[in-house]
Amino acid sequence: MLQAINISKTYSDNTKAVDGISFNFIKGNSYSIIGPSGCGKSTFLLMAAGFLKPTSGRFLIDGNQINKPYDKSVTILQNFGLLPWYTVYDNVALGLKIKGFKKNEIKLKVNDALSMMGLLEFKDYYPSQLSGGMRQKVAFGRVFALKPNIVFLDEPLSSLDALNREKMQDFLLNLWKMEKFMMIIITHSIEEAVFLGKEILVFSNRPAKLVKVIKNESVGDINYRKTSEFFEKCKSVREFIEL
Amino acid sequence: MQIGARIHRALGYVLAISVLTVMWEILSLVLNTSAIPGIFKIWSYFFSNLPLVLDNAKVSFIRVICGISIAFVSAVLLGLASYSKKVDAVSSSFLYVLYPIPHIVLLPLFLILFGLGETSKILFIAFVVFFQIWMSVRDGAKNIENEYTYSLLSLGANRIDIYRHLVLPYVMPKIFTGLRIGVGSSVAILFFVESFATSKGLGFLVMDAWSSANYPALYAAMMAFAIMGFSMYVVVEILERRLCRWLYL
């Protein structure tokens, strides 16, 4: 369990980004965080992932305070997950290499991840040779290879066009169902939030406060998007977002 | 396709050299003076005195390579350290004070400190090239986006991992930019330091031939300079294509 206890963040130039957020994230569940752009949701995620320190309050994982990135977590940021100088294979292998796995073990896990992502034939490509969607898959491949307990995602799909975006949402949903990690995803798309988050956290304008938590139990069904329940849910999320 | 591109480039070089040769030949014919001999006179001097030229080229080459190596290692290490904002705050103030000085005027200081022998020559070349590589590497290392660092940290990277997987490859193209500029100026500095207080080296050959009005020898020595500079440039280029493969896809 990941607990956020009364988290606030004020930057050194005195802008307050996050204001007193408390919430318990349960193991294996999926959470969407949505709010106006620039509201402080990325700051919140970077703190939860252990990259930034809160000005006050604390994050606990299974009761232990986080001071650095938790070693059973992976963070995927908007555009920068992949290193341009490494091939697809080396990018997926990087986490395993850093964690000190043996060479043949790495090979096994990476090839496994790549074939699962449908990327095996692209393993010697560099990121710049891939489309946006494929690059995103490589970043997810890294998650798959590392088998983390928590995955933090900061608008991972925002650079994709609408159709590819839905495809990757399906892909991510399947990955989550299969791997059973806790997923916390930041998005500014209401549909994406509703499609991926079992619970949807709505943040206010800056400084971010937790305005509303919306339960969304039907998440997990690939056809959820086509149901009237989905539209109703989107409508109710929209009501809570200040534009 | 890659081989095709290579042949293309090689042909480009050959064309450029041919055009320059023809222009020289025209200049020589038009001016009609012994001070601008025809290209074949220069070549025949160059090849019939090849042992002498090579002997001096070797001395020059060792000086320049030692100088570049010293500059390279120290400048790259110092530049990489600028990834840390704290280190950069200190080192960049030195860079800003020292970079705009015309380094070449400090030659007498080097002669005073290190004497007239090889040490002062090599260190002076190193000194001038050092700033060019340092500036380039430092600019790269200090501009690395936080997001890259975050994604590596999220994979469990420590400081050494970050330097190895992020900082070094990130600045690699910058290292080569610095090196390419450095190679060019090192050959120029070489001529400067070899133009006095030595009896070996291509710079000496140039000065010696010039003062005795031996023009074919003068241009043959210049040609040796050009060949040395060009070959070093080509080696840097090949290394860059090897080590920065992702930029040449």
Coordinates of C-alpha atoms in Angstrom, one line a residue, chain A residues 56-237:
Chain A
S56 CA 5.4 18.8 4.3
G57 CA 3.6 15.5 4.8
R58 CA 5.0 12.1 3.8
F59 CA 4.6 9.1 1.5
L60 CA 4.7 5.6 3.0
I61 CA 5.1 2.3 1.2
D62 CA 4.0 -0.5 3.4
G63 CA 4.6 1.7 6.4
N64 CA 8.1 2.9 5.3
Q65 CA 8.8 6.5 4.4
I66 CA 10.0 7.1 0.8
N67 CA 13.1 9.1 0.4
K68 CA 14.2 7.9 -3.0
P69 CA 12.6 6.0 -5.8
Y70 CA 11.2 2.7 -4.5
D71 CA 13.1 -0.1 -6.1
K72 CA 10.0 -2.1 -7.0
S73 CA 8.5 0.8 -9.0
V74 CA 8.9 2.1 -12.5
T75 CA 8.1 5.6 -13.7
I76 CA 7.2 6.4 -17.3
L77 CA 7.3 10.1 -18.2
Q78 CA 5.8 11.8 -21.1
N79 CA 8.6 11.6 -23.7
F80 CA 11.8 10.8 -22.0
G81 CA 11.7 7.2 -21.0
L82 CA 14.0 6.0 -23.7
L83 CA 17.6 6.7 -24.2
P84 CA 18.2 7.6 -27.9
W85 CA 21.7 6.1 -27.9
Y86 CA 20.4 2.6 -27.0
T87 CA 18.6 0.2 -29.2
V88 CA 15.2 -1.1 -28.3
Y89 CA 16.8 -4.2 -26.8
D90 CA 19.3 -2.2 -24.7
N91 CA 16.6 0.2 -23.6
V92 CA 14.4 -2.6 -22.3
A93 CA 17.4 -4.3 -20.8
L94 CA 18.7 -1.2 -19.0
G95 CA 16.7 -1.6 -15.8
L96 CA 17.7 -5.2 -15.4
K97 CA 21.3 -4.3 -16.1
I98 CA 21.3 -1.6 -13.5
K99 CA 19.7 -4.0 -11.0
G100 CA 22.6 -6.4 -11.6
F101 CA 20.9 -9.3 -13.3
K102 CA 23.1 -11.8 -15.1
K103 CA 23.6 -11.5 -18.8
N104 CA 21.7 -14.6 -19.9
E105 CA 18.9 -13.8 -17.4
I106 CA 18.6 -10.4 -19.0
K107 CA 18.5 -11.9 -22.4
L108 CA 15.7 -14.2 -21.5
K109 CA 13.6 -11.5 -19.8
V110 CA 14.1 -9.0 -22.5
N111 CA 13.3 -11.3 -25.3
D112 CA 10.2 -12.4 -23.4
A113 CA 9.1 -8.8 -22.9
L114 CA 9.9 -7.9 -26.5
S115 CA 7.9 -10.8 -28.0
M116 CA 5.0 -10.0 -25.7
M117 CA 5.0 -6.4 -26.9
G118 CA 5.4 -7.5 -30.5
L119 CA 8.7 -5.7 -30.8
L120 CA 11.1 -8.6 -31.3
E121 CA 11.8 -7.8 -34.9
F122 CA 12.6 -4.2 -34.0
K123 CA 15.1 -5.0 -31.2
D124 CA 18.1 -3.5 -33.1
Y125 CA 16.2 -0.3 -34.0
Y126 CA 17.0 3.0 -32.3
P127 CA 14.1 4.9 -30.7
S128 CA 14.3 7.6 -33.4
Q129 CA 13.5 4.9 -36.0
L130 CA 10.2 4.0 -34.3
S131 CA 6.8 5.6 -34.4
G132 CA 5.4 7.3 -31.2
G133 CA 3.2 4.3 -30.4
M134 CA 6.1 1.8 -30.7
R135 CA 8.3 3.9 -28.6
Q136 CA 5.7 3.9 -25.9
K137 CA 5.5 0.1 -26.2
V138 CA 9.3 -0.1 -25.6
A139 CA 8.8 1.9 -22.4
F140 CA 6.1 -0.5 -21.4
G141 CA 8.3 -3.3 -22.3
R142 CA 10.7 -2.1 -19.7
V143 CA 7.9 -2.3 -17.1
F144 CA 7.1 -5.8 -18.2
A145 CA 10.7 -6.9 -18.0
L146 CA 11.2 -5.5 -14.5
K147 CA 8.0 -6.8 -12.9
P148 CA 7.5 -3.8 -10.6
N149 CA 4.8 -3.5 -7.9
I150 CA 4.0 0.1 -8.7
V151 CA 4.0 1.9 -12.1
F152 CA 3.8 5.6 -12.2
L153 CA 2.8 7.2 -15.5
D154 CA 2.9 10.9 -16.3
E155 CA 0.7 11.5 -19.4
P156 CA 2.4 8.6 -21.2
L157 CA 0.1 8.7 -24.2
S158 CA -0.3 12.4 -24.7
S159 CA 2.0 12.6 -27.7
L160 CA -0.1 10.0 -29.7
D161 CA -2.9 10.7 -32.2
A162 CA -6.4 9.7 -31.1
L163 CA -6.5 6.2 -32.7
N164 CA -3.1 5.1 -31.6
R165 CA -3.9 6.5 -28.2
E166 CA -6.9 4.2 -27.8
K167 CA -4.9 1.2 -29.0
M168 CA -2.2 2.0 -26.4
Q169 CA -4.8 2.4 -23.7
D170 CA -6.0 -1.1 -24.5
F171 CA -2.5 -2.3 -24.5
L172 CA -1.8 -0.7 -21.1
L173 CA -5.0 -2.1 -19.6
N174 CA -4.1 -5.6 -20.7
L175 CA -0.6 -5.2 -19.3
W176 CA -2.0 -4.1 -16.0
K177 CA -4.6 -6.9 -15.9
M178 CA -1.8 -9.4 -16.6
E179 CA 0.9 -8.1 -14.4
K180 CA -1.3 -6.9 -11.5
F181 CA 0.9 -4.0 -10.5
M182 CA -0.5 -0.8 -8.9
M183 CA -0.9 1.8 -11.6
I184 CA -1.1 5.5 -11.0
I185 CA -1.6 7.4 -14.2
I186 CA -1.8 11.1 -14.7
T187 CA -3.8 12.3 -17.7
H188 CA -5.7 15.3 -18.8
S189 CA -8.0 13.2 -21.0
I190 CA -11.3 12.4 -19.2
E191 CA -11.9 9.3 -21.4
E192 CA -8.5 8.0 -20.6
A193 CA -9.0 8.6 -16.9
V194 CA -12.3 6.7 -17.0
F195 CA -11.0 3.9 -19.2
L196 CA -7.9 3.2 -17.1
G197 CA -8.7 4.2 -13.4
K198 CA -10.6 2.0 -11.0
E199 CA -10.6 5.1 -8.9
I200 CA -10.4 8.5 -10.4
L201 CA -8.8 11.3 -8.4
V202 CA -9.9 14.7 -9.4
F203 CA -7.5 17.5 -8.5
S204 CA -8.3 21.2 -8.3
N205 CA -6.6 24.1 -9.9
R206 CA -3.1 25.0 -8.5
P207 CA -2.3 24.4 -5.8
A208 CA -3.7 20.9 -6.3
K209 CA -6.2 19.7 -3.7
L210 CA -8.0 16.4 -3.9
V211 CA -11.5 17.5 -4.9
K212 CA -13.3 14.2 -5.4
V213 CA -12.6 10.4 -5.7
I214 CA -14.9 8.7 -8.2
K215 CA -15.2 4.9 -8.0
N216 CA -15.2 3.3 -11.4
E217 CA -15.5 -0.5 -10.9
S218 CA -16.1 -1.5 -14.5
V219 CA -12.5 -0.8 -15.5
G220 CA -10.8 -3.8 -17.0
D221 CA -13.3 -4.5 -19.7
I222 CA -11.8 -3.7 -23.1
N223 CA -15.3 -2.9 -24.4
Y224 CA -16.0 -0.5 -21.6
R225 CA -15.6 2.5 -24.0
K226 CA -18.7 1.4 -25.9
T227 CA -21.1 1.3 -23.0
S228 CA -23.5 4.0 -21.8
E229 CA -22.1 3.6 -18.3
F230 CA -18.7 4.8 -19.7
F231 CA -20.4 8.0 -21.0
E232 CA -22.2 8.6 -17.7
K233 CA -18.9 8.2 -15.9
C234 CA -17.2 10.7 -18.2
K235 CA -20.0 13.2 -17.6
S236 CA -19.8 12.9 -13.9
V237 CA -16.0 13.4 -13.9

